[in-house]
């Protein structure tokens, strides 16, 4: 609902600063949704099929995003009941989001609700003592969650996944320049949109495929199957980045080559989150603190990876000779497209390789950390 109301406010904004403010508020709503969804999936699926659950969530969300983008683009240039189409698109999305929020409130059952009731009734006397002394229950939960977060931060598996996430997010942040790059090559808006849609479809299918394959492989190699899938996906980013940005001729006549490469690239480089990161987090984090841990990871990775886009611009301009004053807005600018492709390659191929290497220590630590969490869970159940 938080997300929906701020979306509607964007549609009703009259000035730029109003749009900027409500988009920032909208970001808070999205920040609430994503960790809660990840925690919900982790709680709803068992270890052996959790990758498929994360993959299904990613597949449906990405396809919905593509469909919403197409609908919004079509509506943007129209008028509805005397109102600009882009405003109607925002209000339509806000209405649908509000309806979904109502359905969630009425019908979705938290998979941990029963366990939480039993836990509150028969355990955690220390927190009850704090309440009796006058400290609010909410405050004690926050302190407990913060203590749990500090404990999880010390877990090697958590540290390694966060580290690879910071490095592995750099190429995805740099990819925001794909639209600009294709138009510099000479593609029109429709062709560029079609290419990026193919890439998004490939990523959506790859997320589900990677989660499914990792689930099957983890049944054969329980301590290393997910890690192998993640390393394969990260490694595939290197040859595809080189082929896309350096091998394919940078001209509008290479449309088919770009289309096939982008689809296959999306299909293979999008496994990490669903095949390894999400499921492995769920196995080394206490269940009742998963939402906070997922939120911490998203905030930490997102904040640091956001530097990738400015770095692409700096490399393209300072090292490879990109000059915005030389751009031809009608016929493309091959020289600037070449310079931008080299900046993109630097911020994609190298981070993909480092990301692949960052997973290697998990072969040693993941099984140990998972066993420690399992033993702690057994002890807590015995106490309850």
Tab-separated table of C-alpha atoms in Angstrom:
chain	number	residue	atom	x	y	z
A	1	UNK	CA	0.000	0.000	0.000
A	2	UNK	CA	2.907	2.340	0.796
A	3	UNK	CA	4.279	1.669	-2.684
A	4	UNK	CA	0.868	2.090	-4.359
A	5	UNK	CA	0.020	5.430	-2.754
A	6	UNK	CA	3.375	6.967	-3.655
A	7	UNK	CA	2.983	5.697	-7.229
A	8	UNK	CA	-0.390	7.428	-7.501
A	9	UNK	CA	1.185	10.612	-6.115
A	10	UNK	CA	3.758	10.562	-8.925
A	11	UNK	CA	0.919	10.436	-11.440
A	12	UNK	CA	-0.680	13.479	-9.845
A	13	UNK	CA	2.492	15.548	-9.551
A	14	UNK	CA	2.614	18.906	-11.350
A	15	UNK	CA	6.270	19.880	-10.912
A	16	UNK	CA	9.601	18.121	-11.167
A	17	UNK	CA	10.497	18.410	-7.483
A	18	UNK	CA	7.162	16.734	-6.621
A	19	UNK	CA	7.949	13.834	-8.953
A	20	UNK	CA	11.436	13.506	-7.445
A	21	UNK	CA	10.118	13.511	-3.893
A	22	UNK	CA	7.408	10.908	-4.526
A	23	UNK	CA	9.814	8.702	-6.480
A	24	UNK	CA	12.098	8.740	-3.438
A	25	UNK	CA	9.148	7.784	-1.225
A	26	UNK	CA	8.292	5.074	-3.752
A	27	UNK	CA	11.810	3.736	-3.316
A	28	UNK	CA	11.151	3.254	0.391
A	29	UNK	CA	8.064	1.217	-0.491
A	30	UNK	CA	10.043	-0.967	-2.869
A	31	UNK	CA	12.761	-1.372	-0.229
A	32	UNK	CA	10.111	-2.755	2.126
A	33	UNK	CA	8.718	-5.172	-0.452
A	34	UNK	CA	11.895	-6.848	-1.724
A	35	UNK	CA	13.379	-8.200	1.561
A	36	UNK	CA	9.936	-9.289	2.752
A	37	UNK	CA	9.369	-11.218	-0.489
A	38	UNK	CA	12.788	-12.876	-0.312
A	39	UNK	CA	12.184	-13.896	3.290
A	40	UNK	CA	8.725	-15.201	2.404
A	41	UNK	CA	10.145	-17.400	-0.372
A	42	UNK	CA	12.906	-18.672	1.927
A	43	UNK	CA	10.305	-19.634	4.557
A	44	UNK	CA	7.878	-21.185	2.063
A	45	UNK	CA	10.266	-23.618	0.333
A	46	UNK	CA	12.455	-26.385	1.696
A	47	UNK	CA	16.213	-26.320	1.134
A	48	UNK	CA	16.157	-28.681	-1.866
A	49	UNK	CA	13.676	-26.619	-3.918
A	50	UNK	CA	14.334	-23.104	-2.667
A	51	UNK	CA	16.235	-22.112	-5.808
A	52	UNK	CA	13.180	-22.912	-7.930
A	53	UNK	CA	11.074	-20.720	-5.638
A	54	UNK	CA	13.428	-17.768	-5.987
A	55	UNK	CA	13.636	-18.415	-9.738
A	56	UNK	CA	9.861	-18.454	-10.130
A	57	UNK	CA	9.581	-15.157	-8.249
A	58	UNK	CA	12.232	-13.596	-10.496
A	59	UNK	CA	10.651	-15.009	-13.678
A	60	UNK	CA	7.165	-13.725	-12.909
A	61	UNK	CA	8.453	-10.354	-11.695
A	62	UNK	CA	10.636	-9.776	-14.752
A	63	UNK	CA	7.943	-10.786	-17.235
A	64	UNK	CA	5.497	-8.528	-15.391
A	65	UNK	CA	8.026	-5.704	-15.598
A	66	UNK	CA	8.405	-6.207	-19.347
A	67	UNK	CA	4.626	-6.242	-19.827
A	68	UNK	CA	4.165	-3.187	-17.627
A	69	UNK	CA	6.867	-1.359	-19.527
A	70	UNK	CA	5.191	-2.098	-22.854
A	71	UNK	CA	1.770	-0.992	-21.553
A	72	UNK	CA	3.194	2.191	-20.046
A	73	UNK	CA	5.075	3.016	-23.262
A	74	UNK	CA	1.900	2.589	-25.343
A	75	UNK	CA	-0.156	4.664	-22.898
A	76	UNK	CA	2.422	7.425	-22.535
A	77	UNK	CA	1.726	8.990	-25.908
A	78	UNK	CA	-2.090	8.930	-25.595
A	79	UNK	CA	-4.780	10.950	-23.860
A	80	UNK	CA	-7.404	9.318	-21.614
A	81	UNK	CA	-10.416	11.347	-20.427
A	82	UNK	CA	-8.419	14.511	-20.994
A	83	UNK	CA	-5.501	13.246	-18.906
A	84	UNK	CA	-1.950	12.548	-20.113
A	85	UNK	CA	-1.351	8.859	-20.758
A	86	UNK	CA	1.713	8.649	-18.529
A	87	UNK	CA	-0.347	9.879	-15.579
A	88	UNK	CA	-2.983	7.239	-16.294
A	89	UNK	CA	-0.256	4.586	-16.391
A	90	UNK	CA	0.951	5.541	-12.906
A	91	UNK	CA	-2.593	5.635	-11.526
A	92	UNK	CA	-3.414	2.268	-13.139
A	93	UNK	CA	-0.349	0.686	-11.545
A	94	UNK	CA	-1.237	2.254	-8.182
A	95	UNK	CA	-4.776	0.854	-8.382
A	96	UNK	CA	-3.558	-2.641	-9.231
A	97	UNK	CA	-0.928	-2.479	-6.470
A	98	UNK	CA	-3.548	-1.438	-3.915
A	99	UNK	CA	-5.747	-4.349	-4.966
A	100	UNK	CA	-2.815	-6.761	-4.642
A	101	UNK	CA	-1.999	-5.323	-1.206
A	102	UNK	CA	-5.587	-5.988	-0.129
A	103	UNK	CA	-5.413	-9.577	-1.422
A	104	UNK	CA	-2.141	-10.134	0.446
A	105	UNK	CA	-3.664	-8.804	3.663
A	106	UNK	CA	-6.776	-10.987	3.346
A	107	UNK	CA	-5.444	-14.286	2.019
A	108	UNK	CA	-1.658	-14.668	2.357
A	109	UNK	CA	-0.562	-16.598	5.444
A	110	UNK	CA	2.892	-16.034	6.903
A	111	UNK	CA	4.560	-19.479	6.878
A	112	UNK	CA	6.227	-18.687	10.211
A	113	UNK	CA	3.166	-17.347	12.042
A	114	UNK	CA	2.440	-20.553	13.886
A	115	UNK	CA	6.082	-21.006	14.838
A	116	UNK	CA	6.243	-17.410	16.050
A	117	UNK	CA	3.221	-17.896	18.308
A	118	UNK	CA	4.768	-20.961	19.902
A	119	UNK	CA	8.079	-19.197	20.264
A	120	UNK	CA	6.541	-16.159	21.946
A	121	UNK	CA	4.478	-18.332	24.292
A	122	UNK	CA	7.232	-20.591	25.560
A	123	UNK	CA	10.594	-18.981	24.964
A	124	UNK	CA	12.634	-15.811	25.209
A	125	UNK	CA	12.116	-15.089	28.895
A	126	UNK	CA	14.865	-12.513	28.669
A	127	UNK	CA	12.744	-10.359	26.401
A	128	UNK	CA	9.732	-10.792	28.727
A	129	UNK	CA	11.846	-9.559	31.613
A	130	UNK	CA	12.705	-6.449	29.605
A	131	UNK	CA	9.026	-5.845	28.993
A	132	UNK	CA	8.276	-6.211	32.704
A	133	UNK	CA	10.937	-3.626	33.449
A	134	UNK	CA	9.207	-1.116	31.223
A	135	UNK	CA	11.028	-1.624	27.910
A	136	UNK	CA	8.536	-1.954	25.078
A	137	UNK	CA	8.174	-5.249	23.255
A	138	UNK	CA	8.880	-3.584	19.919
A	139	UNK	CA	12.156	-2.148	21.194
A	140	UNK	CA	13.248	-5.522	22.501
A	141	UNK	CA	12.557	-7.080	19.104
A	142	UNK	CA	14.703	-4.412	17.458
A	143	UNK	CA	17.552	-5.079	19.895
A	144	UNK	CA	17.222	-8.797	19.342
A	145	UNK	CA	17.268	-8.361	15.556
A	146	UNK	CA	20.288	-6.083	15.738
A	147	UNK	CA	22.150	-8.603	17.889
A	148	UNK	CA	21.271	-11.322	15.386
A	149	UNK	CA	22.479	-9.139	12.504
A	150	UNK	CA	25.822	-8.561	14.204
A	151	UNK	CA	26.148	-12.302	14.756
A	152	UNK	CA	25.325	-13.134	11.134
A	153	UNK	CA	27.811	-10.550	9.840
A	154	UNK	CA	30.555	-12.633	11.462
A	155	UNK	CA	29.516	-15.757	9.484
A	156	UNK	CA	32.077	-16.338	6.672
A	157	UNK	CA	29.440	-17.472	4.170
A	158	UNK	CA	27.508	-14.230	4.694
A	159	UNK	CA	30.661	-12.135	4.274
A	160	UNK	CA	31.651	-13.937	1.079
A	161	UNK	CA	28.203	-13.654	-0.526
A	162	UNK	CA	28.000	-9.950	0.310
A	163	UNK	CA	31.504	-9.396	-1.106
A	164	UNK	CA	30.710	-11.175	-4.369
A	165	UNK	CA	27.401	-9.327	-4.465
A	166	UNK	CA	29.173	-5.975	-4.373
A	167	UNK	CA	31.513	-7.011	-7.184
A	168	UNK	CA	28.878	-8.963	-9.102
A	169	UNK	CA	26.390	-6.076	-9.051
A	170	UNK	CA	28.802	-3.755	-10.870
A	171	UNK	CA	28.166	-5.188	-14.373
A	172	UNK	CA	24.395	-5.079	-13.895
A	173	UNK	CA	24.548	-1.449	-12.821
A	174	UNK	CA	26.776	-0.638	-15.809
A	175	UNK	CA	24.195	-2.165	-18.153
A	176	UNK	CA	22.004	0.913	-17.776
A	177	UNK	CA	24.179	2.282	-20.622
A	178	UNK	CA	22.975	-0.417	-23.065
A	179	UNK	CA	20.135	1.801	-24.308
A	180	UNK	CA	22.487	4.703	-24.968
A	181	UNK	CA	25.055	2.413	-26.608
A	182	UNK	CA	22.594	0.848	-29.052
A	183	UNK	CA	21.252	4.249	-30.076
A	184	UNK	CA	24.803	5.530	-30.617
A	185	UNK	CA	25.375	2.547	-32.897
A	186	UNK	CA	22.394	3.670	-34.967
A	187	UNK	CA	19.395	1.659	-33.766
A	188	UNK	CA	16.098	3.510	-33.430
A	189	UNK	CA	14.023	3.529	-30.238
A	190	UNK	CA	11.870	0.553	-31.223
A	191	UNK	CA	14.820	-1.617	-32.217
A	192	UNK	CA	16.652	-0.733	-29.023
A	193	UNK	CA	13.584	-1.529	-26.925
A	194	UNK	CA	13.213	-4.891	-28.692
A	195	UNK	CA	16.850	-5.799	-28.031
A	196	UNK	CA	16.609	-4.905	-24.349
A	197	UNK	CA	13.332	-6.823	-24.061
A	198	UNK	CA	15.036	-9.933	-25.464
A	199	UNK	CA	17.787	-9.534	-22.893
A	200	UNK	CA	15.221	-9.125	-20.099
A	201	UNK	CA	13.311	-12.218	-21.259
A	202	UNK	CA	16.568	-14.184	-21.319
A	203	UNK	CA	17.354	-13.021	-17.765
A	204	UNK	CA	13.877	-13.979	-16.579
A	205	UNK	CA	14.116	-17.473	-18.040
A	206	UNK	CA	17.709	-17.809	-16.847
A	207	UNK	CA	16.784	-16.939	-13.263
A	208	UNK	CA	14.248	-19.747	-13.156
A	209	UNK	CA	16.507	-22.166	-15.045
A	210	UNK	CA	19.468	-21.440	-12.757
A	211	UNK	CA	17.407	-21.986	-9.614
A	212	UNK	CA	16.003	-25.246	-10.979
A	213	UNK	CA	19.405	-26.617	-12.054
A	214	UNK	CA	21.006	-25.610	-8.756
A	215	UNK	CA	18.274	-27.427	-6.796
A	216	UNK	CA	18.939	-30.624	-8.744
A	217	UNK	CA	22.710	-30.277	-8.516
A	218	UNK	CA	22.569	-29.565	-4.771
A	219	UNK	CA	20.876	-32.932	-4.254
A	220	UNK	CA	23.912	-34.621	-5.818
A	221	UNK	CA	26.546	-32.278	-4.365
A	222	UNK	CA	24.901	-30.772	-1.250
A	223	UNK	CA	27.945	-28.727	-0.217
A	224	UNK	CA	29.085	-27.442	-3.606
A	225	UNK	CA	26.294	-27.744	-6.188
A	226	UNK	CA	24.971	-24.219	-5.769
A	227	UNK	CA	28.471	-22.739	-5.714
A	228	UNK	CA	29.349	-24.440	-9.014
A	229	UNK	CA	26.197	-23.056	-10.648
A	230	UNK	CA	26.984	-19.552	-9.420
A	231	UNK	CA	30.579	-19.701	-10.660
A	232	UNK	CA	29.449	-20.982	-14.060
A	233	UNK	CA	26.981	-18.116	-14.405
A	234	UNK	CA	29.494	-15.469	-13.328
A	235	UNK	CA	32.164	-16.883	-15.636
A	236	UNK	CA	29.811	-16.845	-18.648
A	237	UNK	CA	29.587	-13.084	-18.257
A	238	UNK	CA	33.184	-12.774	-19.483
A	239	UNK	CA	32.951	-14.364	-22.974
A	240	UNK	CA	29.494	-12.909	-23.609
A	241	UNK	CA	30.651	-9.409	-22.641
A	242	UNK	CA	33.665	-9.672	-24.937
A	243	UNK	CA	31.600	-11.045	-27.821
A	244	UNK	CA	28.827	-8.464	-27.404
A	245	UNK	CA	31.000	-5.395	-26.942
A	246	UNK	CA	34.097	-6.230	-28.968
A	247	UNK	CA	33.500	-8.976	-31.546
A	248	UNK	CA	30.107	-8.137	-33.079
A	249	UNK	CA	30.459	-5.294	-35.636
A	250	UNK	CA	28.989	-2.146	-34.120
A	251	UNK	CA	26.507	-1.286	-36.848
A	252	UNK	CA	22.748	-1.421	-37.293
A	253	UNK	CA	23.181	-4.301	-39.761
A	254	UNK	CA	24.251	-6.575	-36.836
A	255	UNK	CA	20.768	-6.574	-35.316
A	256	UNK	CA	20.280	-10.357	-35.434
A	257	UNK	CA	23.712	-11.025	-33.920
A	258	UNK	CA	22.992	-8.601	-31.091
A	259	UNK	CA	19.538	-10.128	-30.513
A	260	UNK	CA	20.753	-13.731	-30.259
A	261	UNK	CA	23.760	-12.774	-28.111
A	262	UNK	CA	21.680	-10.710	-25.680
A	263	UNK	CA	19.105	-13.465	-25.236
A	264	UNK	CA	21.718	-16.191	-24.622
A	265	UNK	CA	23.700	-13.848	-22.394
A	266	UNK	CA	20.644	-13.151	-20.245
A	267	UNK	CA	19.877	-16.859	-20.133
A	268	UNK	CA	23.271	-17.764	-18.646
A	269	UNK	CA	24.484	-14.827	-16.523
A	270	UNK	CA	21.368	-14.452	-14.347
A	271	UNK	CA	21.690	-17.539	-12.138
A	272	UNK	CA	23.566	-16.225	-9.110
A	273	UNK	CA	20.726	-14.755	-7.061
A	274	UNK	CA	18.329	-17.676	-7.505
A	275	UNK	CA	20.808	-20.546	-7.721
A	276	UNK	CA	23.089	-19.567	-4.849
A	277	UNK	CA	22.734	-16.266	-3.013
A	278	UNK	CA	19.101	-16.417	-1.898
A	279	UNK	CA	18.987	-20.151	-1.045
A	280	UNK	CA	22.383	-20.132	0.688
A	281	UNK	CA	21.467	-17.098	2.779
A	282	UNK	CA	18.381	-18.979	3.960
A	283	UNK	CA	20.540	-21.852	5.162
A	284	UNK	CA	23.030	-19.797	7.194
A	285	UNK	CA	20.662	-17.173	8.676
A	286	UNK	CA	18.252	-17.757	11.603
A	287	UNK	CA	14.724	-17.995	10.102
A	288	UNK	CA	13.172	-15.294	12.309
A	289	UNK	CA	15.794	-12.734	11.220
A	290	UNK	CA	15.847	-13.462	7.479
A	291	UNK	CA	13.966	-10.325	6.451
A	292	UNK	CA	16.372	-8.019	8.262
A	293	UNK	CA	19.406	-9.860	6.878
A	294	UNK	CA	18.074	-9.761	3.319
A	295	UNK	CA	17.392	-6.044	3.759
A	296	UNK	CA	20.908	-5.422	5.076
A	297	UNK	CA	22.416	-7.282	2.124
A	298	UNK	CA	20.319	-5.361	-0.430
A	299	UNK	CA	21.160	-2.005	1.138
A	300	UNK	CA	24.882	-2.733	1.382
A	301	UNK	CA	25.269	-4.178	-2.115
A	302	UNK	CA	23.038	-1.604	-3.792
A	303	UNK	CA	24.800	1.344	-2.202
A	304	UNK	CA	28.284	0.281	-3.282
A	305	UNK	CA	27.373	-1.081	-6.725
A	306	UNK	CA	25.763	2.247	-7.658
A	307	UNK	CA	29.266	3.604	-8.334
A	308	UNK	CA	29.539	1.417	-11.458
A	309	UNK	CA	27.518	3.708	-13.737
A	310	UNK	CA	29.637	6.829	-13.036
A	311	UNK	CA	32.783	4.736	-13.491
A	312	UNK	CA	31.608	3.650	-16.957
A	313	UNK	CA	31.171	7.307	-17.888
A	314	UNK	CA	34.554	8.314	-16.498
A	315	UNK	CA	36.393	5.468	-18.270
A	316	UNK	CA	34.599	6.140	-21.559
A	317	UNK	CA	35.468	9.840	-21.483
A	318	UNK	CA	38.933	9.915	-19.896
A	319	UNK	CA	40.462	6.707	-21.279
A	320	UNK	CA	38.621	5.898	-24.512
A	321	UNK	CA	37.819	9.353	-25.913
A	322	UNK	CA	34.060	9.593	-25.609
A	323	UNK	CA	32.886	13.116	-26.531
A	324	UNK	CA	29.220	13.976	-25.996
A	325	UNK	CA	29.538	17.055	-28.266
A	326	UNK	CA	30.265	14.833	-31.269
A	327	UNK	CA	27.045	12.802	-31.048
A	328	UNK	CA	24.794	12.739	-34.114
A	329	UNK	CA	21.238	12.324	-32.744
A	330	UNK	CA	19.878	11.056	-36.092
A	331	UNK	CA	22.498	8.761	-37.657
A	332	UNK	CA	24.341	7.410	-34.637
A	333	UNK	CA	27.923	8.090	-33.591
A	334	UNK	CA	30.222	5.101	-34.247
A	335	UNK	CA	33.239	6.694	-32.567
A	336	UNK	CA	31.333	7.427	-29.361
A	337	UNK	CA	29.663	4.009	-29.484
A	338	UNK	CA	33.112	2.391	-29.680
A	339	UNK	CA	34.405	4.425	-26.724
A	340	UNK	CA	31.338	3.607	-24.626
A	341	UNK	CA	31.622	-0.102	-25.465
A	342	UNK	CA	35.184	-0.146	-24.122
A	343	UNK	CA	34.074	1.532	-20.901
A	344	UNK	CA	31.265	-1.014	-20.550
A	345	UNK	CA	33.638	-3.897	-21.233
A	346	UNK	CA	35.968	-2.738	-18.457
A	347	UNK	CA	33.110	-2.610	-15.940
A	348	UNK	CA	31.603	-5.942	-17.026
A	349	UNK	CA	34.239	-8.521	-17.929
A	350	UNK	CA	36.599	-7.781	-15.021
A	351	UNK	CA	33.898	-7.704	-12.287
A	352	UNK	CA	32.343	-10.898	-13.689
A	353	UNK	CA	35.720	-12.624	-13.358
A	354	UNK	CA	36.271	-11.332	-9.823
A	355	UNK	CA	32.751	-12.382	-8.866
A	356	UNK	CA	33.488	-15.921	-10.063
A	357	UNK	CA	36.636	-16.035	-7.937
A	358	UNK	CA	34.850	-14.639	-4.871
A	359	UNK	CA	32.660	-17.733	-4.667
A	360	UNK	CA	35.659	-20.063	-4.303
A	361	UNK	CA	36.103	-19.807	-0.474
A	362	UNK	CA	32.515	-21.042	-0.042
A	363	UNK	CA	33.690	-24.565	-0.888
A	364	UNK	CA	35.363	-24.498	2.522
A	365	UNK	CA	33.010	-22.387	4.655
A	366	UNK	CA	29.456	-23.038	3.451
A	367	UNK	CA	29.097	-26.577	4.794
A	368	UNK	CA	30.567	-25.537	8.170
A	369	UNK	CA	28.277	-22.519	8.553
A	370	UNK	CA	25.184	-24.467	7.498
A	371	UNK	CA	25.939	-27.163	10.053
A	372	UNK	CA	26.426	-24.552	12.782
A	373	UNK	CA	23.004	-23.045	12.034
A	374	UNK	CA	21.400	-26.499	12.019
A	375	UNK	CA	22.873	-27.334	15.428
A	376	UNK	CA	21.759	-23.963	16.846
A	377	UNK	CA	18.232	-24.544	15.517
A	378	UNK	CA	18.067	-27.989	17.123
A	379	UNK	CA	19.165	-26.566	20.479
A	380	UNK	CA	16.552	-23.805	20.273
A	381	UNK	CA	13.802	-26.332	19.480
A	382	UNK	CA	14.840	-28.409	22.465
A	383	UNK	CA	14.661	-25.340	24.724
A	384	UNK	CA	11.181	-24.478	23.397
